[in-house]
Tab-separated table of C-alpha atoms in Angstrom:
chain	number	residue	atom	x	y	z
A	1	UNK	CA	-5.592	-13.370	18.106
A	2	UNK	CA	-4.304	-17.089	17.570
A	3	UNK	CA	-3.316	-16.888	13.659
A	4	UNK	CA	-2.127	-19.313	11.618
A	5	UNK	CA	0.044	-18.972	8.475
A	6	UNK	CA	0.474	-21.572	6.450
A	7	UNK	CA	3.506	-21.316	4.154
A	8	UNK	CA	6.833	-19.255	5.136
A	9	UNK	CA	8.156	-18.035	1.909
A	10	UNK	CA	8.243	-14.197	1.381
A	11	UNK	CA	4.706	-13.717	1.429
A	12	UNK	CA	4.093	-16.163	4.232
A	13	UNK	CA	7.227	-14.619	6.243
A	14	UNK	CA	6.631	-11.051	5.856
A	15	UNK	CA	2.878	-11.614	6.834
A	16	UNK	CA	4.407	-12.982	9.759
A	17	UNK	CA	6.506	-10.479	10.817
A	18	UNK	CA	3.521	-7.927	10.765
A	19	UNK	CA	1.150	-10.268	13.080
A	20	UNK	CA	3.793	-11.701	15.494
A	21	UNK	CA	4.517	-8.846	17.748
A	22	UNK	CA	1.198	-8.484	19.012
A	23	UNK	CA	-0.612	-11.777	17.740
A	24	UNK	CA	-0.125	-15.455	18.865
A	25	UNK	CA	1.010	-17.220	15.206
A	26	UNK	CA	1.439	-20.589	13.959
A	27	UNK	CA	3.899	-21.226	10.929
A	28	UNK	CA	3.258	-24.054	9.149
A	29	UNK	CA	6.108	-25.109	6.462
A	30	UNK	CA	7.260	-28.463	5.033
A	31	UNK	CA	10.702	-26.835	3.619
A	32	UNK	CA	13.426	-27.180	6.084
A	33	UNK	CA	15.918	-23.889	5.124
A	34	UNK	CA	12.293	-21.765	5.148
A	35	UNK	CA	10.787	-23.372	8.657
A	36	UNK	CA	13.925	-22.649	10.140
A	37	UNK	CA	14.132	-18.680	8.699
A	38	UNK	CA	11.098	-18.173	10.292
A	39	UNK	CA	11.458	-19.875	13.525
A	40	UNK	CA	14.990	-18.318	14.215
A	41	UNK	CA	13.988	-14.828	13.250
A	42	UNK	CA	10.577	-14.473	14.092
A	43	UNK	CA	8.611	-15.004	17.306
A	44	UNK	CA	6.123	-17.347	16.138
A	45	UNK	CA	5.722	-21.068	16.514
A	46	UNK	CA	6.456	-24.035	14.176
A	47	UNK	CA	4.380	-26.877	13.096
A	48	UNK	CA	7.012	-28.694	10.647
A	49	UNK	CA	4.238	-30.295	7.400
A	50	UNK	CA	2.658	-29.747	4.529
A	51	UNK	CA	0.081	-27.246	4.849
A	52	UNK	CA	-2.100	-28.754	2.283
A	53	UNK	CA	-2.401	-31.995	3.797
A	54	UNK	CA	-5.886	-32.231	5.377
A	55	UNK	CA	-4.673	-34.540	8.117
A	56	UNK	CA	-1.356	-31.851	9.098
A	57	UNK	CA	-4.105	-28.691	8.523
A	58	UNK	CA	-6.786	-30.359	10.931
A	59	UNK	CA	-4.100	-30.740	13.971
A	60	UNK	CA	-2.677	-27.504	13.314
A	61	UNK	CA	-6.069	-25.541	13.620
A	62	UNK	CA	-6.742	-27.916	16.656
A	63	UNK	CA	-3.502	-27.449	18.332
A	64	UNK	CA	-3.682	-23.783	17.749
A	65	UNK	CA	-6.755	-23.060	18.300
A	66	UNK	CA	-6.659	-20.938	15.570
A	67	UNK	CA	-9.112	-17.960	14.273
A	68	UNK	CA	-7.392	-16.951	11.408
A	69	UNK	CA	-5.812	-18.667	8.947
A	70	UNK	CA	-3.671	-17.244	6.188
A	71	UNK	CA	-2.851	-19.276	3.189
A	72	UNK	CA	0.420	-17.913	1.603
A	73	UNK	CA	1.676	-20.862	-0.540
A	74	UNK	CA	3.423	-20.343	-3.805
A	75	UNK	CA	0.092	-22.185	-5.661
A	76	UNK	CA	-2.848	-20.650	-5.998
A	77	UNK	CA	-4.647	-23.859	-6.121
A	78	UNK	CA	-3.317	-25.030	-2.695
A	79	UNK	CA	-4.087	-21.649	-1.222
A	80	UNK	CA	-7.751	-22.001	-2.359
A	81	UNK	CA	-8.174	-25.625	-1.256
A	82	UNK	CA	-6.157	-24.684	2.511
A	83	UNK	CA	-9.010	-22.176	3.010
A	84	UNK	CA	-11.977	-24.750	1.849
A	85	UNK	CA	-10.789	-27.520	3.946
A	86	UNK	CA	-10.087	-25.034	7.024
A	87	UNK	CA	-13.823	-24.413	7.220
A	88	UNK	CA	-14.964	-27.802	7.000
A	89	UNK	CA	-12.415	-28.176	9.939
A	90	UNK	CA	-13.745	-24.902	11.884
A	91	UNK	CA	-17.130	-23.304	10.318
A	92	UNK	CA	-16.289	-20.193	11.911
A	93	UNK	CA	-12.278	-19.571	11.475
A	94	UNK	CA	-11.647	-16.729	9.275
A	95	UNK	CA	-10.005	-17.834	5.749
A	96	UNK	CA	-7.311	-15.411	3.738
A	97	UNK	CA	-5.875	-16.889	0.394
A	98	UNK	CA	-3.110	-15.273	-1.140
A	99	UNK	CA	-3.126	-16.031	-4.985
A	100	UNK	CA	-1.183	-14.513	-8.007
A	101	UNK	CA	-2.862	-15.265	-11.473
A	102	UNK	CA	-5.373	-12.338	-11.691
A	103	UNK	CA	-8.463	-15.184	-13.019
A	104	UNK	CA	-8.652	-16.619	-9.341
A	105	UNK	CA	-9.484	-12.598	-8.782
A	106	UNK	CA	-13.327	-13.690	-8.294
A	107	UNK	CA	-15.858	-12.168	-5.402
A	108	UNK	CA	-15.832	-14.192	-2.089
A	109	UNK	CA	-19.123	-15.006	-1.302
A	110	UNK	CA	-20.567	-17.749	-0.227
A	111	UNK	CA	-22.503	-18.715	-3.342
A	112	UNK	CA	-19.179	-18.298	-5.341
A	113	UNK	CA	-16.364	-19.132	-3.472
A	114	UNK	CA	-17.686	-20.877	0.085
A	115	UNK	CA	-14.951	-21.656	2.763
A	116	UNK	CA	-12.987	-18.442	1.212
A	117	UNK	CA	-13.581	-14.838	3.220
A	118	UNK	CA	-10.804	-12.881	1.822
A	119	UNK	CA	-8.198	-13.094	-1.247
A	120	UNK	CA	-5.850	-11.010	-1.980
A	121	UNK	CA	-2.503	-10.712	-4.015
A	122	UNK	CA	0.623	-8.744	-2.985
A	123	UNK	CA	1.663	-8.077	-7.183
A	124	UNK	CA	-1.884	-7.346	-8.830
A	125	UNK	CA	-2.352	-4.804	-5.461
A	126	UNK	CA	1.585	-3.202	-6.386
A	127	UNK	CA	0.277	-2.703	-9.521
A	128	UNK	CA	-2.953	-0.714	-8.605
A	129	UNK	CA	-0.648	1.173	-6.704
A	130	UNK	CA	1.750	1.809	-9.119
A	131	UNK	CA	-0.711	2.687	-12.267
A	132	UNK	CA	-2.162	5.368	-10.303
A	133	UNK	CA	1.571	6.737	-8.940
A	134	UNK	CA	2.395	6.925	-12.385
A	135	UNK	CA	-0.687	9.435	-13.690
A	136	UNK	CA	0.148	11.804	-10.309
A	137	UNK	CA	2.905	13.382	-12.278
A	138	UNK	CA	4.146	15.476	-8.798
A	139	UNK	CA	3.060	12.455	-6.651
A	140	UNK	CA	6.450	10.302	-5.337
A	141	UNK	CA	3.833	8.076	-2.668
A	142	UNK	CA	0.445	6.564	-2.958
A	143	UNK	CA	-1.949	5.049	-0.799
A	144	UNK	CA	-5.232	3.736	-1.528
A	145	UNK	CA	-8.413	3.865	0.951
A	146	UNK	CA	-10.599	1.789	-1.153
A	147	UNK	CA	-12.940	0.818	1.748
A	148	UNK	CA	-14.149	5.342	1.570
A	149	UNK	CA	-13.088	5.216	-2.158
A	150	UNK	CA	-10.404	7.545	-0.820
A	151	UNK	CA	-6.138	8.225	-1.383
A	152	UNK	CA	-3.271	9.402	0.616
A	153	UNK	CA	-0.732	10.635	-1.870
A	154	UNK	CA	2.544	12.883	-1.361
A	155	UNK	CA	3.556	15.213	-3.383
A	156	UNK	CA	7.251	16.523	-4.065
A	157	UNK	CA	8.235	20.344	-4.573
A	158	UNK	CA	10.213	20.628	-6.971
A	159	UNK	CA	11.849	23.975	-8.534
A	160	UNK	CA	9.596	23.821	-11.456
A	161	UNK	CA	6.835	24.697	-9.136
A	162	UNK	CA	7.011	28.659	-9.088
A	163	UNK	CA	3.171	28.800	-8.830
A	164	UNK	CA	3.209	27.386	-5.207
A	165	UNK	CA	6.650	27.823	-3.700
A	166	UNK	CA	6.898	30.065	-1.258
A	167	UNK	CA	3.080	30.226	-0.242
A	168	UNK	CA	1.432	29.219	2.980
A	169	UNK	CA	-0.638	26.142	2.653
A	170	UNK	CA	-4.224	28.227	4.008
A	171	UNK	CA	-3.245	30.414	0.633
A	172	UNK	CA	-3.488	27.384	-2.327
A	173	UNK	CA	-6.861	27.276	-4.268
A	174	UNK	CA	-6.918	23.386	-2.995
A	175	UNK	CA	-9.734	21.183	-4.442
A	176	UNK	CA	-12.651	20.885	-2.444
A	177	UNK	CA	-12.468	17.517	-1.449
A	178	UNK	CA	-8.819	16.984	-0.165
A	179	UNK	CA	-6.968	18.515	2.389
A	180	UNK	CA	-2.919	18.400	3.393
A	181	UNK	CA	-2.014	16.431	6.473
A	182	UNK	CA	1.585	16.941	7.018
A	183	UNK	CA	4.209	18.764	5.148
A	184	UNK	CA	7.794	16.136	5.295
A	185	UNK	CA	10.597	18.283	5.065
A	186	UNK	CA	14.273	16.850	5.570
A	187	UNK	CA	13.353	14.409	8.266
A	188	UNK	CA	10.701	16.551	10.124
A	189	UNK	CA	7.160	15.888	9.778
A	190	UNK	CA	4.870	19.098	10.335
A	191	UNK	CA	1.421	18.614	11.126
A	192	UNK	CA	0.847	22.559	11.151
A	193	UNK	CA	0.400	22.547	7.542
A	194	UNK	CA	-2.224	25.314	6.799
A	195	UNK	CA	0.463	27.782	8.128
A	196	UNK	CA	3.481	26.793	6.729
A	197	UNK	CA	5.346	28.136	3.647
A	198	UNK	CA	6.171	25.632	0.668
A	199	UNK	CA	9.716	25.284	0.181
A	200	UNK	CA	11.655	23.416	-2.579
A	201	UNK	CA	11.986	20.091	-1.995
A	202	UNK	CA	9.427	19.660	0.599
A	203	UNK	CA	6.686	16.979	-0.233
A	204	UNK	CA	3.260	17.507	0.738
A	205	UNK	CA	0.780	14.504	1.907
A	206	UNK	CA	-2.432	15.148	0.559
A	207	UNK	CA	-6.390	13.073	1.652
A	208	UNK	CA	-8.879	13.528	-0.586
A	209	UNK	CA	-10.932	11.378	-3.230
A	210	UNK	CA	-9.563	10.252	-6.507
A	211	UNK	CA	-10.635	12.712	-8.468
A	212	UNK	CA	-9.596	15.821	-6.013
A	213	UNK	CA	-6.152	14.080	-5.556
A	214	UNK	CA	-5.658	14.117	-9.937
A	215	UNK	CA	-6.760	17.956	-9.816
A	216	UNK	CA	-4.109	18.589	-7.173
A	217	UNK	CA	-1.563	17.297	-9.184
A	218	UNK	CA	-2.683	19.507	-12.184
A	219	UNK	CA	-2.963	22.392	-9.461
A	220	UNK	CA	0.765	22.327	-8.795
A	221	UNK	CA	1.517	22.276	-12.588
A	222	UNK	CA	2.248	19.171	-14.804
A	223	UNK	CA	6.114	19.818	-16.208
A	224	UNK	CA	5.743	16.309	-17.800
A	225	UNK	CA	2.668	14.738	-18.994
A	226	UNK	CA	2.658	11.095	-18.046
A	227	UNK	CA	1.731	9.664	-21.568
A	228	UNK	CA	4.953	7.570	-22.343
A	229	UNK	CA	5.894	4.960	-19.780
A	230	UNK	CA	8.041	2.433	-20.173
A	231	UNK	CA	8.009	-0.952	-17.755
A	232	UNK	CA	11.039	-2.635	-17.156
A	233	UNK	CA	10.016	-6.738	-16.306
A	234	UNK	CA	7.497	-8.822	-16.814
A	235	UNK	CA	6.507	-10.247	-13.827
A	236	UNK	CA	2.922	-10.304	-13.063
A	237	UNK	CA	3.228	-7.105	-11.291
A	238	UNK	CA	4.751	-5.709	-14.787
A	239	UNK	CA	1.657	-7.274	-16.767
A	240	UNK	CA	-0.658	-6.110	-14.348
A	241	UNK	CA	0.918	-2.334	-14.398
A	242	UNK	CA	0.977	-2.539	-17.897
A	243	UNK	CA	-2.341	-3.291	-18.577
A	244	UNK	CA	-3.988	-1.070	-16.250
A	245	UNK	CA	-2.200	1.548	-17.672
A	246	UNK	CA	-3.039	1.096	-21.264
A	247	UNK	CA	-6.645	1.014	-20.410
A	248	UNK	CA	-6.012	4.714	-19.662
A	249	UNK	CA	-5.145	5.668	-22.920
A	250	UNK	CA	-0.901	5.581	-22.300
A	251	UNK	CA	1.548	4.734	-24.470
A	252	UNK	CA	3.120	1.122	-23.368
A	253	UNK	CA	6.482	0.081	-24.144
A	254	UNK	CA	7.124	-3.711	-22.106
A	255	UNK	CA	10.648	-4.428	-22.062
A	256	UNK	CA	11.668	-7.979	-21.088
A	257	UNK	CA	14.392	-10.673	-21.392
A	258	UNK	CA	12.748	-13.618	-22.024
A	259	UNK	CA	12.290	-14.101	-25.390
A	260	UNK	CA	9.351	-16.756	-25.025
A	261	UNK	CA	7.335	-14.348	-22.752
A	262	UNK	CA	7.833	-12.136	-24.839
A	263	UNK	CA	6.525	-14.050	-27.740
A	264	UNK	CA	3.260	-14.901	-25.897
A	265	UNK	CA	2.564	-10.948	-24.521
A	266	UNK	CA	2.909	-9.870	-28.389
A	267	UNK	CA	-0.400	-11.960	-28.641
A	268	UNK	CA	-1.922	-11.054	-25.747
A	269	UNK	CA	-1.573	-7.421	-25.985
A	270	UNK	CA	-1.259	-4.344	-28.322
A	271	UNK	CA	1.419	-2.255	-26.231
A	272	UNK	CA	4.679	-2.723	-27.532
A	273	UNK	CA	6.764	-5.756	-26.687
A	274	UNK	CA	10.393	-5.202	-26.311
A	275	UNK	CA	12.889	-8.145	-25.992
A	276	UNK	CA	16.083	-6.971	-23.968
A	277	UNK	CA	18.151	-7.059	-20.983
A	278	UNK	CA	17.002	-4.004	-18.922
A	279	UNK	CA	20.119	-3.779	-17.176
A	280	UNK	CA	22.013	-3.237	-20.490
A	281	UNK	CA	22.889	0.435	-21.005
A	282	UNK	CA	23.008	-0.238	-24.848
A	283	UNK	CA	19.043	-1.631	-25.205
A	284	UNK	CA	17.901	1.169	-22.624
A	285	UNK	CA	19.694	3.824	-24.605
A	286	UNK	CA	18.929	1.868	-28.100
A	287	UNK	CA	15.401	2.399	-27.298
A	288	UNK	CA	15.380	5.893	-26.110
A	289	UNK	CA	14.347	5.363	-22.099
A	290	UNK	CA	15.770	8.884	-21.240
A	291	UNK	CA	12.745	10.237	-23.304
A	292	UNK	CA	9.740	8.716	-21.674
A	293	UNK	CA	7.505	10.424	-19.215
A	294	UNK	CA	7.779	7.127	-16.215
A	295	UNK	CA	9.864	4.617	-16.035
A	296	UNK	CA	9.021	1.766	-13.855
A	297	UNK	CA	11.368	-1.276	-12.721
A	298	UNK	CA	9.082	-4.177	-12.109
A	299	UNK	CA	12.078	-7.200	-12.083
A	300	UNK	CA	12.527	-10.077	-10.186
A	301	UNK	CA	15.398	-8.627	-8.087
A	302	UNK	CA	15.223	-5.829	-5.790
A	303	UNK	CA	19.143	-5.801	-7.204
A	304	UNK	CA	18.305	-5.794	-10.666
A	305	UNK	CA	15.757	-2.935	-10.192
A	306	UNK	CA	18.277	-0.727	-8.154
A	307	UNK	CA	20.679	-1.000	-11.243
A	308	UNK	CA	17.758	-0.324	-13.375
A	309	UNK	CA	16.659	2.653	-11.695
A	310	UNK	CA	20.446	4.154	-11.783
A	311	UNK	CA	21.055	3.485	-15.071
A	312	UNK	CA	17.866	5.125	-16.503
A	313	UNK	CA	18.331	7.887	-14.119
A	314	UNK	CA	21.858	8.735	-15.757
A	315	UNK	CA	20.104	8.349	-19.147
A	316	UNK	CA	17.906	11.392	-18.303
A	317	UNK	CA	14.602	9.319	-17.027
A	318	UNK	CA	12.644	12.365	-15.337
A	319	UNK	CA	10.265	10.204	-12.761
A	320	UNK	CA	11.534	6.718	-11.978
A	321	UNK	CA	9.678	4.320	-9.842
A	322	UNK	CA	9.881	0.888	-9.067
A	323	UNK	CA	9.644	-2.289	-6.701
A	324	UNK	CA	11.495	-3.262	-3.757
A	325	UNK	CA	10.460	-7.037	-1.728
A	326	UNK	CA	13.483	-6.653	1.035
A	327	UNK	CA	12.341	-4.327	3.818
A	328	UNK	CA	16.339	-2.646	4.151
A	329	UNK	CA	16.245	-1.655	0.555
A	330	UNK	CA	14.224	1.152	1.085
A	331	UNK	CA	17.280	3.107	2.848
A	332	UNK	CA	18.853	2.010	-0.580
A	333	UNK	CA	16.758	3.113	-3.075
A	334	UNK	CA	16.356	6.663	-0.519
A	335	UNK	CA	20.210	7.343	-0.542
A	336	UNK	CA	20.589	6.720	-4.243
A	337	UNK	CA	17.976	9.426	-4.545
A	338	UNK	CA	14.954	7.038	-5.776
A	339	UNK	CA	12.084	8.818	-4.112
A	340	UNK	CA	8.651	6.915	-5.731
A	341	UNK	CA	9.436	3.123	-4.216
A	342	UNK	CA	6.695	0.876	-3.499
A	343	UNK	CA	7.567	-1.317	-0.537
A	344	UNK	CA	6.010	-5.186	-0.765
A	345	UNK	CA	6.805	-5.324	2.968
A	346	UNK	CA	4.292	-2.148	3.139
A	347	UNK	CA	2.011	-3.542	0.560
A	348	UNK	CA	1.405	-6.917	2.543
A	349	UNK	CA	1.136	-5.420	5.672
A	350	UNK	CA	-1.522	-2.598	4.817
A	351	UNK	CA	-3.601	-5.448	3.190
A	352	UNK	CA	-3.582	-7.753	6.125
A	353	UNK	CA	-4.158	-5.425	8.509
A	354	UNK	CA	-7.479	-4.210	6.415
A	355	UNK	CA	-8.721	-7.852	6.087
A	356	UNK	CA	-8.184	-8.679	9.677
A	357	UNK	CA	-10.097	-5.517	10.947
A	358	UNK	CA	-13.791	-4.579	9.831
A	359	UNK	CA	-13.977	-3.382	6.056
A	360	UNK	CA	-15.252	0.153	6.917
A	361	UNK	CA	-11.838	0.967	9.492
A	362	UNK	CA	-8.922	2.605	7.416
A	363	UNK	CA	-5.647	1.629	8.849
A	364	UNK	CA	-2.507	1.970	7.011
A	365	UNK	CA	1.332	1.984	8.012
A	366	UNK	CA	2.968	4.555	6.421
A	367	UNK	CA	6.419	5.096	5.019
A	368	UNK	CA	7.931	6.686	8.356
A	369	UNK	CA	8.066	5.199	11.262
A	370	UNK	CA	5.657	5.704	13.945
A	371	UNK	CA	3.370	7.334	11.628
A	372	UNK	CA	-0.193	5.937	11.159
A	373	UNK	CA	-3.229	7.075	9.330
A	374	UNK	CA	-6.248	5.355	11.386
A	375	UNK	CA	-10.569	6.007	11.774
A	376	UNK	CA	-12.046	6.294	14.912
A	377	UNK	CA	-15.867	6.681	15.660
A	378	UNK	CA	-17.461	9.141	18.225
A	379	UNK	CA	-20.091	8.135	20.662
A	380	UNK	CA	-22.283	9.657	23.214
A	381	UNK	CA	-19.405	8.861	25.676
A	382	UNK	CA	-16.060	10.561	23.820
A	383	UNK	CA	-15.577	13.540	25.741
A	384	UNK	CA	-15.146	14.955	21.797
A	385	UNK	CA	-19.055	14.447	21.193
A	386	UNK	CA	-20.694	18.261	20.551
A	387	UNK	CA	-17.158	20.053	21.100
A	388	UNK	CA	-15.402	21.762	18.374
A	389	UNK	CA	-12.710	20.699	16.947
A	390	UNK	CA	-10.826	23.755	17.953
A	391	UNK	CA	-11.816	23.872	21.086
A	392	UNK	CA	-10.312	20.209	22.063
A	393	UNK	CA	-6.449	19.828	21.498
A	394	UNK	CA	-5.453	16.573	20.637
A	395	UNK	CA	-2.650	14.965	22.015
A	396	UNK	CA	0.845	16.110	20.118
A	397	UNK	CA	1.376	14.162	17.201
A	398	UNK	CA	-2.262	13.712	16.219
A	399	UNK	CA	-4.086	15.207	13.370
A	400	UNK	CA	-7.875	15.077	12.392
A	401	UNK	CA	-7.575	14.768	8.301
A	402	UNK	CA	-11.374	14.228	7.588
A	403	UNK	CA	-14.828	13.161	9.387
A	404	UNK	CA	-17.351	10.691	7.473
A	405	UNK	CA	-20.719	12.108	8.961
A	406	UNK	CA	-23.984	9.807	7.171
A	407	UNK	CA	-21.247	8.940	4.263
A	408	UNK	CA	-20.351	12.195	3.031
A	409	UNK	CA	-16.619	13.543	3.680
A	410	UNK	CA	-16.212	16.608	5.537
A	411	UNK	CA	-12.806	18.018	5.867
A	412	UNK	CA	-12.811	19.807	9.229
A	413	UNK	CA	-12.113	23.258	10.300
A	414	UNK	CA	-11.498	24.834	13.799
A	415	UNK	CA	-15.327	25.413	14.420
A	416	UNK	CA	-16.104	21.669	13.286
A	417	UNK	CA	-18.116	19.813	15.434
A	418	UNK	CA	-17.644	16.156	16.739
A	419	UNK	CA	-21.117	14.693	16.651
A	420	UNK	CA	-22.361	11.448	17.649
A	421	UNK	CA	-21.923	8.528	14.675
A	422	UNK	CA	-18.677	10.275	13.234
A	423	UNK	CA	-16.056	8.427	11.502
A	424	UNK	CA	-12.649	10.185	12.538
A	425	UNK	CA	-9.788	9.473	10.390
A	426	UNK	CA	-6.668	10.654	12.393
A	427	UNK	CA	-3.292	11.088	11.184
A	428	UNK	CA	-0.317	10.253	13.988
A	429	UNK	CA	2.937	10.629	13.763
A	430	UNK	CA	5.062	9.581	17.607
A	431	UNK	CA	1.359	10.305	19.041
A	432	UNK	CA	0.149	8.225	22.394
A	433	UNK	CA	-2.708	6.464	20.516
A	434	UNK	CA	-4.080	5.687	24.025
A	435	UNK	CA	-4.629	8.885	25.287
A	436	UNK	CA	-6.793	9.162	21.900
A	437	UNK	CA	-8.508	6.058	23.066
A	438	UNK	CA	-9.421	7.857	26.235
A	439	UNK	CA	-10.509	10.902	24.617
A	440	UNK	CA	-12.632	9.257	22.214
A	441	UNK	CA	-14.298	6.712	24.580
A	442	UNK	CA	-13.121	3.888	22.100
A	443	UNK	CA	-11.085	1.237	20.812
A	444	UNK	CA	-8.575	1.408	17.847
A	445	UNK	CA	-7.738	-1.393	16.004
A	446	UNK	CA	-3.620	-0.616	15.937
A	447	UNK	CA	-2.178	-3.617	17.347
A	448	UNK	CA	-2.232	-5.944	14.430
């Protein structure tokens, strides 16, 4: 797919560091120390302008040849007007805007925003993410499948969980509508969950729909009731946390340096508005962090949140989560023990990858690596079609986590059958997607 990407700061890069292996991409970037990150690291080519000039955009889509085009400026209003003037350039090239201020948040159609297909925004999506993390009191991962109004979430074992350690999986009174897809233990992933025993410390990944996920949670017992959460930073993925999680009844306390922002929230809002340095031990122990139910480090730093994180860990903070923007600082934030981390290299990617394939295929990258959570369909043709489920082994590696049959969810047992017009969503972790491929008489969409 000829792509191109028109800005190369951290959005613009990291977008282009998903796409490049496997896609033919176009950078284009005015700023010399940012064209020259992302031609030296990345395998992509250069076109040295501003993006936003209709005379540099016209020669890059012609030079290109492009099919996509990806707006990832710092300006919302240059992201906007980059998609516009791309269609008047190419009717049918596909048009992504990236945009921060939640009021550019409107629907993309043609009768309200024409020349615009797709928007979305890295820190308003980190949020969504991050409210819901927050009310899974067990959960320490979250994934959303908004396309089958589903979730992926993992859950940690913890000692306080008497009620379920030491079962096998097949034994738990599990909701109706979810089902466990792997059990992570240490560094081994085990996709023979239903007959495996719970240990402490092992963290359970979990499909299922909103609701079922929430009564899992309660299942395994709720040692802290997520009611008092403080936010550390208010960055727009701070506000957006923040007010997302007020609307469900929490208990806000906004803690920020600048006294000016501050100033303007305190009007805005009705949570309360702290003015402090979040990295100071005295204003996090002043105002009584160790107490509250979530904490969640929302700076501007991945540095300043790791320090964040530490500190209100020592000060007794029982579930801690926060942001990290540089890919390596995930190792980080693991071998300091920070377990609930929501990766912006893992939010970008899972977003672009969804807007770049059709609306109704789930495809997400997940936290380990080779690991994938995917759909499939079944035709006439997959040598699947009328077998049951246990009578076909799937390559090693591969799970079947649910089937959408006529848009109801079925979650699939050993005398399941594969029938014609399924929806497969498959869980892989090391797997040979091809031989799937084969099996299945289709095409995934896992190259992106």
């Amino acid at each position: 797919m000829n792509i191109i990407i028109v800005g190369a700061g951290q959005v613009g890069y990291t977008v282009a560091e998903v796409l490049a292996p496997k896609n033919d991409v176009m950078v284009v970037e005015y700023d010399d120390d940012a064209a020259s990150r992302a031609n030296s690291m990345l395998n992509v080519s250069l076109f040295k302008g501003n993006g936003t000039n209709p005379k540099t955009l016209e020669e890059a889509i012609t030079r290109h040849r492009a099919e996509v085009i990806i707006a990832t400026t710092s300006t919302d209003e240059s992201n906007l007007f980059i998609c516009i003037m791309a269609k008047r350039f190419n009717p049918d090239i596909k048009t992504v805007a990236r945009i921060t201020d939640p009021d550019y948040l409107f629907k993309t159609t043609d009768k309200v925003a024409e020349g615009i297909d797709h928007i979305f925004s890295p820190e308003l999506l980190t949020g969504n993410l991050i409210s819901t993390l927050a009310t899974l009191e067990n959960a320490v991962e979250y994934e959303s499948i908004e396309s089958m109004n589903m979730g992926l979430a993992t859950f940690l074992v913890s000692k306080e969980h008497t009620d379920i350690i030491g079962k096998v999986v097949i034994g738990l009174d599990l909701p109706k509508d979810v089902t466990v897809v792997a059990i992570y233990r240490g560094d081994d992933v085990i996709l023979e969950a239903e007959t495996t025993e719970l240990h402490e410390g092992d963290r359970i990944c979990v499909l299922g729909s909103h609701d079922g996920i929430h009564e899992f949670n309660r299942s395994m017992g709720i040692i802290r009731e997520a009611s008092e959460i403080f936010i550390l930073g208010a960055t727009t993925a701070g506000i957006h946390t923040a007010r997302l999680l007020q609307q469900k009844k929490r208990y806000i306390k906004l803690v920020e340096p600048d006294h000016e922002l501050c100033s303007k929230l305190t009007k805005q809002f009705s949570m309360t508005i702290i003015k402090g340095n979040f990295i100071d031990p005295h204003t996090l122990n002043m105002e009584n962090v160790g107490r509250a139910d979530v904490v969640i480090a929302l700076g501007k730093t991945d540095e300043v949140n790791l320090l964040a994180c530490l500190m209100c860990r020592k000060l007794g903070s029982k579930k801690i989560i926060s942001r990290y923007s540089v890919n390596e600082y995930e190792d980080i934030f693991d071998f300091t023990g920070i377990q609930s981390t929501i990766g912006y290299h893992r939010v970008v990617a899972n977003e672009i990858i969804k807007t770049l394939v059709s609306d109704e295929d789930a495809i997400l990258k997940m936290k380990h690596e080779g690991e994938l959570f995917f759909s499939l369909n079944v035709n006439e043709q997959s040598d699947v079609c009328d077998e049951r489920l246990g009578d076909i082994p799937l390559p090693p590696g591969c799970r079947v986590a649910c089937i959408i049959r006529e848009g109801k969810q079925i979650y699939p047992r050993m005398d399941t059958e594969y029938r014609n017009g399924d929806k497969v969503l498959m869980y892989t972790y090391n797997a040979k997607i091809q031989k799937l491929e084969k099996m299945f008489k289709t095409r995934i969409n896992h190259n992106l």
